[in-house]
Tab-separated table of C-alpha atoms and ligand atoms in Angstrom:
chain	number	residue	atom	x	y	z
L	51	UNK	CA	150.318	94.493	-173.335
L	52	UNK	CA	149.700	92.149	-170.372
L	53	UNK	CA	148.545	88.565	-170.969
L	54	UNK	CA	147.275	86.319	-168.197
L	55	UNK	CA	148.014	82.632	-168.553
L	56	UNK	CA	145.796	80.259	-166.596
L	57	UNK	CA	147.402	76.810	-166.310
L	58	UNK	CA	144.635	74.210	-165.978
L	59	UNK	CA	146.133	71.126	-167.615
L	60	UNK	CA	146.846	69.197	-164.342
L	61	UNK	CA	144.921	65.978	-163.751
L	62	UNK	CA	143.993	66.844	-160.046
L	63	UNK	CA	144.553	63.322	-158.853
L	64	UNK	CA	144.706	64.458	-155.174
L	65	UNK	CA	141.340	66.098	-155.508
L	66	UNK	CA	139.916	62.784	-156.800
L	67	UNK	CA	136.905	64.638	-158.360
L	68	UNK	CA	136.616	62.404	-161.418
L	69	UNK	CA	137.221	65.291	-163.787
L	70	UNK	CA	140.367	67.274	-164.620
L	71	UNK	CA	140.813	69.824	-161.786
L	72	UNK	CA	140.294	72.859	-163.972
L	73	UNK	CA	136.722	71.668	-164.723
L	74	UNK	CA	135.859	70.872	-161.095
L	75	UNK	CA	132.804	73.038	-160.242
L	76	UNK	CA	132.903	75.662	-157.474
L	77	UNK	CA	129.772	77.676	-156.872
L	78	UNK	CA	128.309	76.659	-160.223
L	79	UNK	CA	131.381	77.356	-162.325
L	80	UNK	CA	134.615	75.430	-163.216
L	81	UNK	CA	137.794	76.403	-161.484
L	82	UNK	CA	139.345	77.552	-164.725
L	83	UNK	CA	136.457	79.997	-165.298
L	84	UNK	CA	136.958	81.461	-161.779
L	85	UNK	CA	140.717	81.856	-162.478
L	86	UNK	CA	140.272	83.364	-165.974
L	87	UNK	CA	137.638	85.789	-164.585
L	88	UNK	CA	140.013	86.871	-161.805
L	89	UNK	CA	142.796	87.726	-164.277
L	90	UNK	CA	140.590	89.357	-166.925
L	91	UNK	CA	140.318	92.875	-165.336
L	92	UNK	CA	144.087	93.291	-164.968
L	93	UNK	CA	145.011	91.841	-168.384
L	94	UNK	CA	144.572	92.743	-171.974
L	95	UNK	CA	144.301	89.059	-173.002
L	96	UNK	CA	143.900	85.752	-171.253
L	97	UNK	CA	145.231	82.339	-172.367
L	98	UNK	CA	143.842	79.211	-170.725
L	99	UNK	CA	145.966	76.001	-170.936
L	100	UNK	CA	144.059	72.678	-170.626
L	101	UNK	CA	144.855	69.066	-171.186
L	102	UNK	CA	145.038	67.455	-174.530
L	103	UNK	CA	141.509	66.812	-175.733
L	104	UNK	CA	139.886	69.465	-173.485
L	105	UNK	CA	140.419	72.523	-175.624
L	106	UNK	CA	136.815	72.620	-177.054
L	107	UNK	CA	135.232	71.954	-173.663
L	108	UNK	CA	137.286	74.710	-172.051
L	109	UNK	CA	136.257	77.068	-174.913
L	110	UNK	CA	132.661	76.198	-174.176
L	111	UNK	CA	132.689	76.849	-170.535
L	112	UNK	CA	134.570	80.133	-171.016
L	113	UNK	CA	132.071	81.343	-173.603
L	114	UNK	CA	129.214	80.288	-171.317
L	115	UNK	CA	130.716	82.541	-168.675
L	116	UNK	CA	131.098	85.437	-171.168
L	117	UNK	CA	134.758	85.277	-171.023
L	118	UNK	CA	137.097	85.832	-174.007
L	119	UNK	CA	140.254	83.700	-173.923
L	120	UNK	CA	142.701	81.883	-176.218
L	121	UNK	CA	142.680	78.225	-175.273
L	122	UNK	CA	145.484	75.772	-175.953
L	123	UNK	CA	146.644	72.317	-174.971
L	124	UNK	CA	149.300	71.969	-172.227
L	125	UNK	CA	151.870	69.273	-171.562
L	126	UNK	CA	153.009	66.606	-169.112
L	127	UNK	CA	154.404	68.933	-166.532
L	128	UNK	CA	153.302	72.378	-165.249
L	129	UNK	CA	156.399	73.886	-166.906
L	130	UNK	CA	155.377	72.317	-170.270
L	131	UNK	CA	151.939	73.834	-169.883
L	132	UNK	CA	153.312	77.266	-169.049
L	133	UNK	CA	155.637	76.982	-172.129
L	134	UNK	CA	152.546	76.129	-174.302
L	135	UNK	CA	150.709	79.087	-172.847
L	136	UNK	CA	153.608	81.352	-173.544
L	137	UNK	CA	153.669	80.204	-177.190
L	138	UNK	CA	149.890	80.874	-177.419
L	139	UNK	CA	150.160	84.551	-176.140
L	140	UNK	CA	148.977	87.165	-178.630
L	141	UNK	CA	151.726	89.149	-180.325
L	142	UNK	CA	152.437	92.387	-178.484
L	143	UNK	CA	152.515	90.576	-175.108
L	144	UNK	CA	155.194	92.167	-173.043
L	145	UNK	CA	154.210	91.042	-169.556
L	146	UNK	CA	152.704	87.669	-168.494
L	147	UNK	CA	150.914	86.822	-165.195
L	148	UNK	CA	150.917	83.033	-164.865
L	149	UNK	CA	148.157	81.860	-162.598
L	150	UNK	CA	147.091	78.417	-161.432
L	151	UNK	CA	143.519	77.414	-162.206
L	152	UNK	CA	143.760	75.777	-158.786
L	153	UNK	CA	143.586	79.251	-157.166
L	154	UNK	CA	140.017	80.336	-158.052
L	155	UNK	CA	139.821	83.078	-155.298
L	156	UNK	CA	142.663	85.418	-156.330
L	157	UNK	CA	141.282	88.891	-155.865
L	158	UNK	CA	141.424	91.597	-158.511
L	159	UNK	CA	143.335	93.901	-156.112
L	160	UNK	CA	145.910	91.259	-155.315
L	161	UNK	CA	146.525	90.667	-159.039
L	162	UNK	CA	146.813	94.416	-159.752
L	163	UNK	CA	149.215	94.846	-156.869
L	164	UNK	CA	151.395	91.991	-158.052
L	165	UNK	CA	151.429	93.207	-161.633
L	166	UNK	CA	152.220	96.757	-160.509
L	167	UNK	CA	155.257	95.415	-158.381
L	168	UNK	CA	157.034	94.241	-161.572
L	169	UNK	CA	159.428	97.220	-161.620
L	170	UNK	CA	163.183	97.506	-162.128
L	171	UNK	CA	165.218	95.919	-160.678
L	172	UNK	CA	162.974	92.928	-160.323
L	173	UNK	CA	162.677	90.191	-162.910
L	174	UNK	CA	159.746	88.351	-161.328
L	175	UNK	CA	157.142	89.024	-158.671
L	176	UNK	CA	154.610	86.815	-157.013
L	177	UNK	CA	152.390	86.936	-153.886
L	178	UNK	CA	153.455	84.834	-150.922
L	179	UNK	CA	152.565	84.312	-147.275
L	180	UNK	CA	154.951	83.628	-144.281
L	181	UNK	CA	154.430	80.059	-143.144
L	182	UNK	CA	152.555	79.624	-139.936
L	183	UNK	CA	153.208	75.997	-139.023
L	184	UNK	CA	156.352	74.742	-137.327
L	185	UNK	CA	158.411	72.966	-140.025
L	186	UNK	CA	160.400	69.787	-139.599
L	187	UNK	CA	162.859	68.285	-142.034
L	188	UNK	CA	161.768	64.556	-142.145
L	189	UNK	CA	163.480	61.454	-143.565
L	190	UNK	CA	160.688	59.478	-145.131
L	191	UNK	CA	163.042	56.551	-145.666
L	192	UNK	CA	163.465	56.280	-141.894
L	193	UNK	CA	159.817	55.955	-140.756
L	194	UNK	CA	159.279	59.694	-140.781
L	195	UNK	CA	162.187	60.381	-138.475
L	196	UNK	CA	162.663	64.103	-137.777
L	197	UNK	CA	166.160	65.248	-138.904
L	198	UNK	CA	165.757	68.796	-137.563
L	199	UNK	CA	163.389	71.670	-137.041
L	200	UNK	CA	163.622	74.345	-139.837
L	201	UNK	CA	163.596	78.021	-138.800
L	202	UNK	CA	160.370	79.231	-140.314
L	203	UNK	CA	160.973	82.946	-139.868
L	204	UNK	CA	162.219	83.480	-143.443
L	205	UNK	CA	160.078	80.854	-145.149
L	206	UNK	CA	157.242	81.964	-147.354
L	207	UNK	CA	154.605	79.911	-149.197
L	208	UNK	CA	154.354	81.120	-152.781
L	209	UNK	CA	151.067	81.757	-154.560
L	210	UNK	CA	150.177	82.827	-158.149
L	211	UNK	CA	149.854	84.887	-160.245
L	212	UNK	CA	153.565	85.077	-160.978
L	213	UNK	CA	154.445	88.042	-163.111
L	214	UNK	CA	157.312	88.450	-165.543
L	215	UNK	CA	158.403	90.226	-168.689
L	216	UNK	CA	157.454	87.679	-171.268
L	217	UNK	CA	161.022	87.628	-172.715
L	218	UNK	CA	162.300	86.848	-169.203
L	219	UNK	CA	160.125	83.846	-168.815
L	220	UNK	CA	160.732	82.637	-172.346
L	221	UNK	CA	164.466	82.773	-171.772
L	222	UNK	CA	164.095	81.030	-168.337
L	223	UNK	CA	162.050	78.220	-169.963
L	224	UNK	CA	164.564	77.797	-172.767
L	225	UNK	CA	167.243	77.132	-170.061
L	226	UNK	CA	165.124	74.662	-168.110
L	227	UNK	CA	167.282	71.750	-169.028
L	228	UNK	CA	165.061	68.986	-167.630
L	229	UNK	CA	164.944	70.309	-164.104
L	230	UNK	CA	161.668	69.479	-162.301
L	231	UNK	CA	160.219	72.766	-161.081
L	232	UNK	CA	156.842	73.487	-159.382
L	233	UNK	CA	156.652	77.149	-160.238
L	234	UNK	CA	157.961	79.673	-162.716
L	235	UNK	CA	159.871	81.776	-160.194
L	236	UNK	CA	162.338	78.942	-159.694
L	237	UNK	CA	163.171	79.068	-163.374
L	238	UNK	CA	164.101	82.766	-163.157
L	239	UNK	CA	165.997	82.157	-159.810
L	240	UNK	CA	168.022	79.478	-161.551
L	241	UNK	CA	168.847	81.874	-164.407
L	242	UNK	CA	170.160	84.383	-161.798
L	243	UNK	CA	167.155	86.656	-161.942
L	244	UNK	CA	165.957	88.962	-159.103
L	245	UNK	CA	162.723	87.570	-157.722
L	246	UNK	CA	160.552	89.236	-155.131
L	247	UNK	CA	157.504	88.296	-153.058
L	248	UNK	CA	154.699	90.661	-152.188
L	249	UNK	CA	152.071	90.085	-149.514
L	250	UNK	CA	149.703	87.379	-150.664
L	251	UNK	CA	146.104	86.672	-149.419
L	252	UNK	CA	144.974	83.796	-147.311
L	253	UNK	CA	141.842	83.479	-149.415
L	254	UNK	CA	144.061	82.937	-152.551
L	255	UNK	CA	144.306	79.321	-151.411
L	256	UNK	CA	145.278	76.436	-153.737
L	257	UNK	CA	142.568	73.862	-154.206
L	258	UNK	CA	144.399	70.575	-153.943
L	259	UNK	CA	142.359	68.338	-151.689
L	260	UNK	CA	138.516	68.123	-151.318
L	261	UNK	CA	138.663	70.068	-148.026
L	262	UNK	CA	140.182	72.946	-149.896
L	263	UNK	CA	137.164	72.959	-152.288
L	264	UNK	CA	134.834	73.136	-149.325
L	265	UNK	CA	136.808	76.048	-147.837
L	266	UNK	CA	136.840	77.925	-151.151
L	267	UNK	CA	133.067	77.416	-151.498
L	268	UNK	CA	132.572	78.849	-147.952
L	269	UNK	CA	134.811	81.823	-148.615
L	270	UNK	CA	133.059	82.614	-151.923
L	271	UNK	CA	129.594	82.257	-150.348
L	272	UNK	CA	130.630	84.545	-147.507
L	273	UNK	CA	131.998	87.139	-149.913
L	274	UNK	CA	128.888	87.053	-152.071
L	275	UNK	CA	126.664	87.368	-149.051
L	276	UNK	CA	128.617	90.399	-147.835
L	277	UNK	CA	128.331	92.058	-151.213
L	278	UNK	CA	124.679	91.099	-151.690
L	279	UNK	CA	125.336	89.023	-154.798
L	280	UNK	CA	123.017	86.014	-155.510
L	281	UNK	CA	124.551	82.533	-156.119
L	282	UNK	CA	124.455	81.558	-159.811
R	498	C5P	O1	150.297	70.022	-159.797
R	498	C5P	P1	150.129	71.328	-159.222
R	498	C5P	O2	149.120	71.301	-158.053
R	498	C5P	O3	151.383	72.039	-158.779
R	498	C5P	O4	149.494	72.221	-160.347
R	498	C5P	C1	149.405	73.588	-160.275
R	498	C5P	C2	148.677	74.147	-161.423
R	498	C5P	O5	149.402	73.734	-162.649
R	498	C5P	C3	147.252	73.664	-161.597
R	498	C5P	O6	146.386	74.708	-161.957
R	498	C5P	C4	147.336	72.626	-162.727
R	498	C5P	O7	146.135	72.505	-163.522
R	498	C5P	C5	148.489	73.141	-163.552
R	498	C5P	N1	149.196	72.108	-164.354
R	498	C5P	C6	149.255	72.108	-165.718
R	498	C5P	N2	149.827	71.153	-166.394
R	498	C5P	C7	150.379	70.126	-165.806
R	498	C5P	C8	150.375	70.067	-164.444
R	498	C5P	C9	149.783	71.062	-163.677
R	498	C5P	O8	148.679	73.052	-166.288
R	498	C5P	N3	150.953	69.141	-166.508
């Protein structure tokens, strides 16, 4: 059984939208609804993790969208929220696909491809993209002085969903030991697991700043126009 975990308990301070990021509306629906809908066709169950005090509201917007999901409260860090999501997975869950609510445009095919890539000998799989910008190592304590240029040829930016056997991710979380991590692959890397990236998609962007929301809205509108769907 595959369970999708949408982490939506971040505050979204950089977006400055006045509501928690998961509830920011894109094309008529909250980001967490987009993310849960993206996971649903590839998963047997979906768990949505929101901030303390937002569980009922999240249940409401998911029900309005006709989506069935377990909703639970997250924690202070993304890792805490993933751990809460793992604990809320229905029994029988063997594989988990952890997805950021901040990535509302993950395509069904991308998700299926990523889930299908979790095969021996790999312990974790996620989509990623080779970076396109030139990268500099900068010393912020010295007025942004460039220390050196980093060779970008082997650098990839990682997306979600990140897919694991649930037992692997549970073990990796148990060994976290207070390290600050920004994704779940790192936990498995630290535990010595074999982690692999598959080709991601540019449209699977992470909504972090208000410009990203505008880009996501334009991509969604273009996709709907191409498929003849009417805006909600
Ligand atoms: O903070 P960042 O942009 O890395 O967050 C990525 C995802 O993790 C977002 O979808 C956010 O809602 C989620 N998150 C969470 N709980 C936190 C912090 C972030 O669920 N405490």
